[in-house]
Each structure stands twice: as C-alpha cells, then as structure tokens.
Amino acid sequence: MNQIRKWRTAAEWVSVFVLAGYVLYAGILRGWQMQSDFPNYYTSSRLLVEGIEVSRIYDNHWFTEQLTVHGFNQPGKFTPFPPPTALLMIPLTPFDPLTAKRIWLLMNVLLLIPTVFFIRKISGESRRFSWLLILVTGLGLANNFYLGQVYLLVLLALLAGHYLITTNKEYTGAAIWGIAAAIKLIPVIFLLPFIFQKKWKPLAGFTAGFAAIHFITLLVTGKEVYANYFSVLANHLNGSIDGQSPYAYQFQSWNALLRNLFVYDEVQNQHPLIHFALLFQIGRLFIYAVVILIAAERIYDFRKHSDFTELVMAITGIAVFELLPASATYHFIMLLFPFLFLFRKANRDQRIVLFISFAAIGTLPVILQKLIPENAPILFLFYRLWLMTIFWAAAMVVLKRISKKEISIP
C-alpha cells in the first residue's frame, strides 16, 4: 500500500510539472504578446472611460472600427458579452494596450493561488492534487491566459462564493455569484438547488449582486445597449453568433454538429450527410430531452440526500456543459466547479473514471488538434464534444450508483 501511495505521489508530481510547463509555454509565454481576445474587453472599457456613445457596441463593424482607433489591427466583436463586461478592464485603461494585456496576464496567473486554496477547501484533497485539478484543465487554462480571457476569474468567484455560502455567509457568497453572473451567465445555473429548497437568503444575495452591476451598467451605457444585447442573446442561445458561422466545428456543440449533418448551405455547408433540416430540429430536441430528463431523474434521486445542494450543482452544471450551444476551450475551466462536488462523493474506483474522463477534455485536444486535419470527416472534428459526452455519461452513471448506495435523510 505504501508503495502504491509513493507511485501515486510521484505520478501526481510529474503530472503537475508537465502540465505547468505546458501552461507556461502555451498560455503565459505566448500570451505575453497581443494576439488575443483581450482587445474586446479592453476597448469596451476604454469606450466607457472616454465617454463615447456605445449604443452600437453590438454592431461588429462599428466595434472593429473602435478597435482600430484604439490601436488594434484586428477584427473584433462585443457579441455576445453581457453589457457589464465593459466594466471589467476599466482599471487597466490608463495603460497602453500591450501593457494592460500583460498586467492582466500576470493578475490572471496570480488568481491560481486563491483558486487552488478554495479547490482544496471544497475537495478536501492535498495541495498537490488541488494544483493538479486546475492544471489538468490544460488547453482551456492555457488559452484563458493566452487570449486574455476572464474564465479563471469566474471560476474563482464560484469557488469563493460557495465557500462563503457553506460557512454561514450565504448572502455575501451568493452576491459574489450574482456579480460574476452579470459578466458571464454560467453561475445562474447553480441557483437551482436553492430554488428547490426555498433558501431565500442566497437567492436574495445573488439577485442583489446581479442587479447592482446591471443597474450601474444601465446608467453608464443606456437602454439601447440592453435592447441590442437581448437580441444577440437570443441568437447566441440558439447557437448563432453574429460574425461567426453556426456551422463552425470550433463551437464543439450539438447545434453545430447537427447543422453540419443535416442543414444545407450553399456557402458554408454544401455537402451535409443528409439535406433534411427537420432532422436538425428533431435531433437537437431529442438530445436536449435526454440530457434534461436524465438530470431531472438524478435530482429526484437525491431529493432527500444530505448533500442535495452540492449534488444538484454537479448534475445541472455537467448537464449544461453537455448542451452548451457554442463552446470554447476556456469555458471548460468552469466545469471544474461542478466536477469537484461529484468527485468528493465518489468512491476510489469512481474517482479514477471521473478524473480520467474530466482530464481528457483539457488535455487530449492538445494532441488531437494537431493530428486531425481540418478536412477530416466532420464527426472526427468534434472530438471535444465526444470527450465531453463521455465525461457526462460517466458522471451520470456514477451519480446513479451513489444514489442507490447513499440515500440518507438529513
């Protein structure tokens, strides 16, 4: 047993150093330059600071012109960011764009320290394994740094908020979630167990944080910005983002895959598997129904479980990531949050399956994106969707086994 423990410790250390080296090279060193999504965040904040009228901020052509004015030689878009996103980089607007990007990159790296602290608090794992859990998000974490994204910050808000909620600071913790949800909507899904249990204090805290940020933004940007946002949000939830093809395999979603298989387009998809658009609608409805019904069954299984709140967060979080209408590698950093709750409840064998399937989402695409050419058969191009589906299936099986074994009344 001691020998096995030593081998496991050695394997964890090797994995930590290898993954840290990859993130350092692919994310931090490459991210020291400007090629990134950061200009979209930075420019939107500069527009507010300079008092420029921003009613057209969701017009991609107009926004690209603003990027050019502010020194960026690349196209850009504010779609589909919520309006409060424009507040994010205001503290960095006194700096020139490249300096601001580098400051944000360093801040992003420093966020790893409190993130690992809260991972350890929630999971009960060692500091070493807690570092492994965040580093194993691999390509997602590297791209978060490289592109100047904010998803590690959102993950930290989720972790810190949950820690406060579970230490009798429900209002404050949920308010942090609300503030984060005003920037990126994903924290909204983790309110479901509080709604089921009629826990009004965290719901009130979330609402206060969410509303406060939106109220401030509304005062700064005006009503027209919000009207335009709701228009682009509806398209985004349907898997269509202005300026990007809904057929793009980079979205790695069921929406994009089914469009490629069944919806003809004379420019973007001349050779679908079957030209029958109704199959796209039927297929999407079927997949959504399966995932939602299985999630509902698992939630019902745990209705009297002592860890109902955390298990429902795991169920809904994993289900939502399976159904994302358009995803990017860095989104999957946030999948670590629901993963932790399931991982904590699983037995040793189940943990191995969960960890391997979760780690595959962040690590295998590093290799697969180099091995699979862009002209490969369409099913091969959606490798991250298949990896996510394998993880989702493994998680649902583990949840079912936990429910059969550990149902308890608090």
mmCIF file of N, CA and C in Angstrom, residues 49-95:
data_model
loop_
_atom_site.group_PDB
_atom_site.id
_atom_site.type_symbol
_atom_site.label_atom_id
_atom_site.label_comp_id
_atom_site.label_asym_id
_atom_site.label_seq_id
_atom_site.Cartn_x
_atom_site.Cartn_y
_atom_site.Cartn_z
ATOM 1 N N VAL A 49 -14.772 54.813 -20.500
ATOM 2 C CA VAL A 49 -13.926 55.811 -19.829
ATOM 3 C C VAL A 49 -13.852 57.099 -20.650
ATOM 4 N N GLU A 50 -13.810 56.972 -21.966
ATOM 5 C CA GLU A 50 -13.698 58.143 -22.839
ATOM 6 C C GLU A 50 -15.039 58.814 -23.104
ATOM 7 N N GLY A 51 -16.125 58.231 -22.573
ATOM 8 C CA GLY A 51 -17.438 58.838 -22.727
ATOM 9 C C GLY A 51 -18.020 58.716 -24.115
ATOM 10 N N ILE A 52 -17.562 57.745 -24.879
ATOM 11 C CA ILE A 52 -18.076 57.536 -26.233
ATOM 12 C C ILE A 52 -19.434 56.847 -26.170
ATOM 13 N N GLU A 53 -20.355 57.299 -27.000
ATOM 14 C CA GLU A 53 -21.695 56.727 -27.042
ATOM 15 C C GLU A 53 -21.609 55.297 -27.588
ATOM 16 N N VAL A 54 -22.140 54.327 -26.834
ATOM 17 C CA VAL A 54 -21.889 52.914 -27.139
ATOM 18 C C VAL A 54 -23.149 52.147 -27.541
ATOM 19 N N SER A 55 -24.159 52.839 -28.022
ATOM 20 C CA SER A 55 -25.392 52.143 -28.385
ATOM 21 C C SER A 55 -25.168 51.113 -29.490
ATOM 22 N N ARG A 56 -24.083 51.264 -30.282
ATOM 23 C CA ARG A 56 -23.801 50.328 -31.378
ATOM 24 C C ARG A 56 -22.732 49.300 -30.998
ATOM 25 N N ILE A 57 -22.525 49.104 -29.722
ATOM 26 C CA ILE A 57 -21.428 48.239 -29.287
ATOM 27 C C ILE A 57 -21.591 46.795 -29.766
ATOM 28 N N TYR A 58 -22.840 46.370 -30.049
ATOM 29 C CA TYR A 58 -23.072 45.011 -30.555
ATOM 30 C C TYR A 58 -23.068 44.944 -32.084
ATOM 31 N N ASP A 59 -22.723 46.048 -32.729
ATOM 32 C CA ASP A 59 -22.529 46.087 -34.182
ATOM 33 C C ASP A 59 -21.062 45.744 -34.446
ATOM 34 N N ASN A 60 -20.805 44.577 -35.012
ATOM 35 C CA ASN A 60 -19.427 44.110 -35.181
ATOM 36 C C ASN A 60 -18.580 45.057 -36.027
ATOM 37 N N HIS A 61 -19.170 45.610 -37.082
ATOM 38 C CA HIS A 61 -18.413 46.524 -37.946
ATOM 39 C C HIS A 61 -18.010 47.775 -37.172
ATOM 40 N N TRP A 62 -18.945 48.349 -36.441
ATOM 41 C CA TRP A 62 -18.652 49.556 -35.649
ATOM 42 C C TRP A 62 -17.624 49.250 -34.574
ATOM 43 N N PHE A 63 -17.757 48.097 -33.912
ATOM 44 C CA PHE A 63 -16.831 47.772 -32.828
ATOM 45 C C PHE A 63 -15.420 47.542 -33.371
ATOM 46 N N THR A 64 -15.313 46.920 -34.544
ATOM 47 C CA THR A 64 -13.996 46.732 -35.158
ATOM 48 C C THR A 64 -13.351 48.079 -35.480
ATOM 49 N N GLU A 65 -14.156 49.032 -35.914
ATOM 50 C CA GLU A 65 -13.628 50.378 -36.158
ATOM 51 C C GLU A 65 -13.066 50.983 -34.873
ATOM 52 N N GLN A 66 -13.747 50.735 -33.756
ATOM 53 C CA GLN A 66 -13.259 51.261 -32.474
ATOM 54 C C GLN A 66 -11.951 50.584 -32.068
ATOM 55 N N LEU A 67 -11.815 49.305 -32.376
ATOM 56 C CA LEU A 67 -10.546 48.627 -32.106
ATOM 57 C C LEU A 67 -9.410 49.283 -32.893
ATOM 58 N N THR A 68 -9.682 49.600 -34.152
ATOM 59 C CA THR A 68 -8.663 50.244 -34.988
ATOM 60 C C THR A 68 -8.262 51.600 -34.414
ATOM 61 N N VAL A 69 -9.252 52.369 -33.988
ATOM 62 C CA VAL A 69 -8.987 53.682 -33.396
ATOM 63 C C VAL A 69 -8.103 53.557 -32.162
ATOM 64 N N HIS A 70 -8.291 52.468 -31.415
ATOM 65 C CA HIS A 70 -7.552 52.294 -30.166
ATOM 66 C C HIS A 70 -6.284 51.457 -30.341
ATOM 67 N N GLY A 71 -5.858 51.294 -31.587
ATOM 68 C CA GLY A 71 -4.536 50.729 -31.832
ATOM 69 C C GLY A 71 -4.471 49.242 -32.100
ATOM 70 N N PHE A 72 -5.615 48.601 -32.359
ATOM 71 C CA PHE A 72 -5.614 47.159 -32.614
ATOM 72 C C PHE A 72 -5.837 46.906 -34.096
ATOM 73 N N ASN A 73 -4.969 46.151 -34.693
ATOM 74 C CA ASN A 73 -5.072 45.836 -36.117
ATOM 75 C C ASN A 73 -5.679 44.447 -36.292
ATOM 76 N N GLN A 74 -6.918 44.296 -35.831
ATOM 77 C CA GLN A 74 -7.600 43.005 -35.928
ATOM 78 C C GLN A 74 -9.100 43.232 -35.832
ATOM 79 N N PRO A 75 -9.892 42.331 -36.417
ATOM 80 C CA PRO A 75 -11.340 42.437 -36.232
ATOM 81 C C PRO A 75 -11.716 42.072 -34.805
ATOM 82 N N GLY A 76 -12.865 42.531 -34.369
ATOM 83 C CA GLY A 76 -13.315 42.211 -33.015
ATOM 84 C C GLY A 76 -14.823 42.284 -32.912
ATOM 85 N N LYS A 77 -15.322 41.917 -31.756
ATOM 86 C CA LYS A 77 -16.763 41.981 -31.514
ATOM 87 C C LYS A 77 -17.020 41.964 -30.013
ATOM 88 N N PHE A 78 -18.099 42.617 -29.622
ATOM 89 C CA PHE A 78 -18.536 42.588 -28.230
ATOM 90 C C PHE A 78 -19.628 41.534 -28.043
ATOM 91 N N THR A 79 -20.189 41.056 -29.139
ATOM 92 C CA THR A 79 -21.182 39.986 -29.103
ATOM 93 C C THR A 79 -20.524 38.678 -28.667
ATOM 94 N N PRO A 80 -21.108 37.869 -27.763
ATOM 95 C CA PRO A 80 -22.382 38.044 -27.072
ATOM 96 C C PRO A 80 -22.190 38.439 -25.610
ATOM 97 N N PHE A 81 -21.179 39.257 -25.304
ATOM 98 C CA PHE A 81 -20.902 39.611 -23.917
ATOM 99 C C PHE A 81 -22.067 40.390 -23.301
ATOM 100 N N PRO A 82 -22.421 40.124 -22.044
ATOM 101 C CA PRO A 82 -23.383 40.978 -21.337
ATOM 102 C C PRO A 82 -22.814 42.391 -21.192
ATOM 103 N N PRO A 83 -23.660 43.415 -21.157
ATOM 104 C CA PRO A 83 -23.167 44.799 -21.065
ATOM 105 C C PRO A 83 -22.182 45.062 -19.927
ATOM 106 N N PRO A 84 -22.368 44.469 -18.708
ATOM 107 C CA PRO A 84 -21.402 44.759 -17.636
ATOM 108 C C PRO A 84 -19.972 44.323 -17.940
ATOM 109 N N THR A 85 -19.782 43.492 -18.956
ATOM 110 C CA THR A 85 -18.427 43.087 -19.335
ATOM 111 C C THR A 85 -17.560 44.305 -19.652
ATOM 112 N N ALA A 86 -18.204 45.369 -20.123
ATOM 113 C CA ALA A 86 -17.459 46.580 -20.476
ATOM 114 C C ALA A 86 -16.830 47.259 -19.259
ATOM 115 N N LEU A 87 -17.260 46.891 -18.060
ATOM 116 C CA LEU A 87 -16.686 47.483 -16.850
ATOM 117 C C LEU A 87 -15.378 46.816 -16.440
ATOM 118 N N LEU A 88 -15.148 45.600 -16.917
ATOM 119 C CA LEU A 88 -14.097 44.744 -16.370
ATOM 120 C C LEU A 88 -12.708 45.373 -16.393
ATOM 121 N N MET A 89 -12.325 45.927 -17.500
ATOM 122 C CA MET A 89 -10.943 46.385 -17.671
ATOM 123 C C MET A 89 -10.767 47.882 -17.444
ATOM 124 N N ILE A 90 -11.756 48.533 -16.852
ATOM 125 C CA ILE A 90 -11.628 49.968 -16.581
ATOM 126 C C ILE A 90 -10.369 50.291 -15.775
ATOM 127 N N PRO A 91 -10.008 49.485 -14.744
ATOM 128 C CA PRO A 91 -8.777 49.814 -14.001
ATOM 129 C C PRO A 91 -7.508 49.770 -14.855
ATOM 130 N N LEU A 92 -7.559 49.086 -16.001
ATOM 131 C CA LEU A 92 -6.365 48.955 -16.844
ATOM 132 C C LEU A 92 -6.331 49.955 -17.994
ATOM 133 N N THR A 93 -7.373 50.756 -18.148
ATOM 134 C CA THR A 93 -7.424 51.689 -19.281
ATOM 135 C C THR A 93 -6.372 52.798 -19.241
ATOM 136 N N PRO A 94 -5.799 53.163 -18.086
ATOM 137 C CA PRO A 94 -4.715 54.167 -18.132
ATOM 138 C C PRO A 94 -3.459 53.674 -18.849
ATOM 139 N N PHE A 95 -3.346 52.367 -19.041
ATOM 140 C CA PHE A 95 -2.146 51.798 -19.659
ATOM 141 C C PHE A 95 -2.359 51.592 -21.155
#
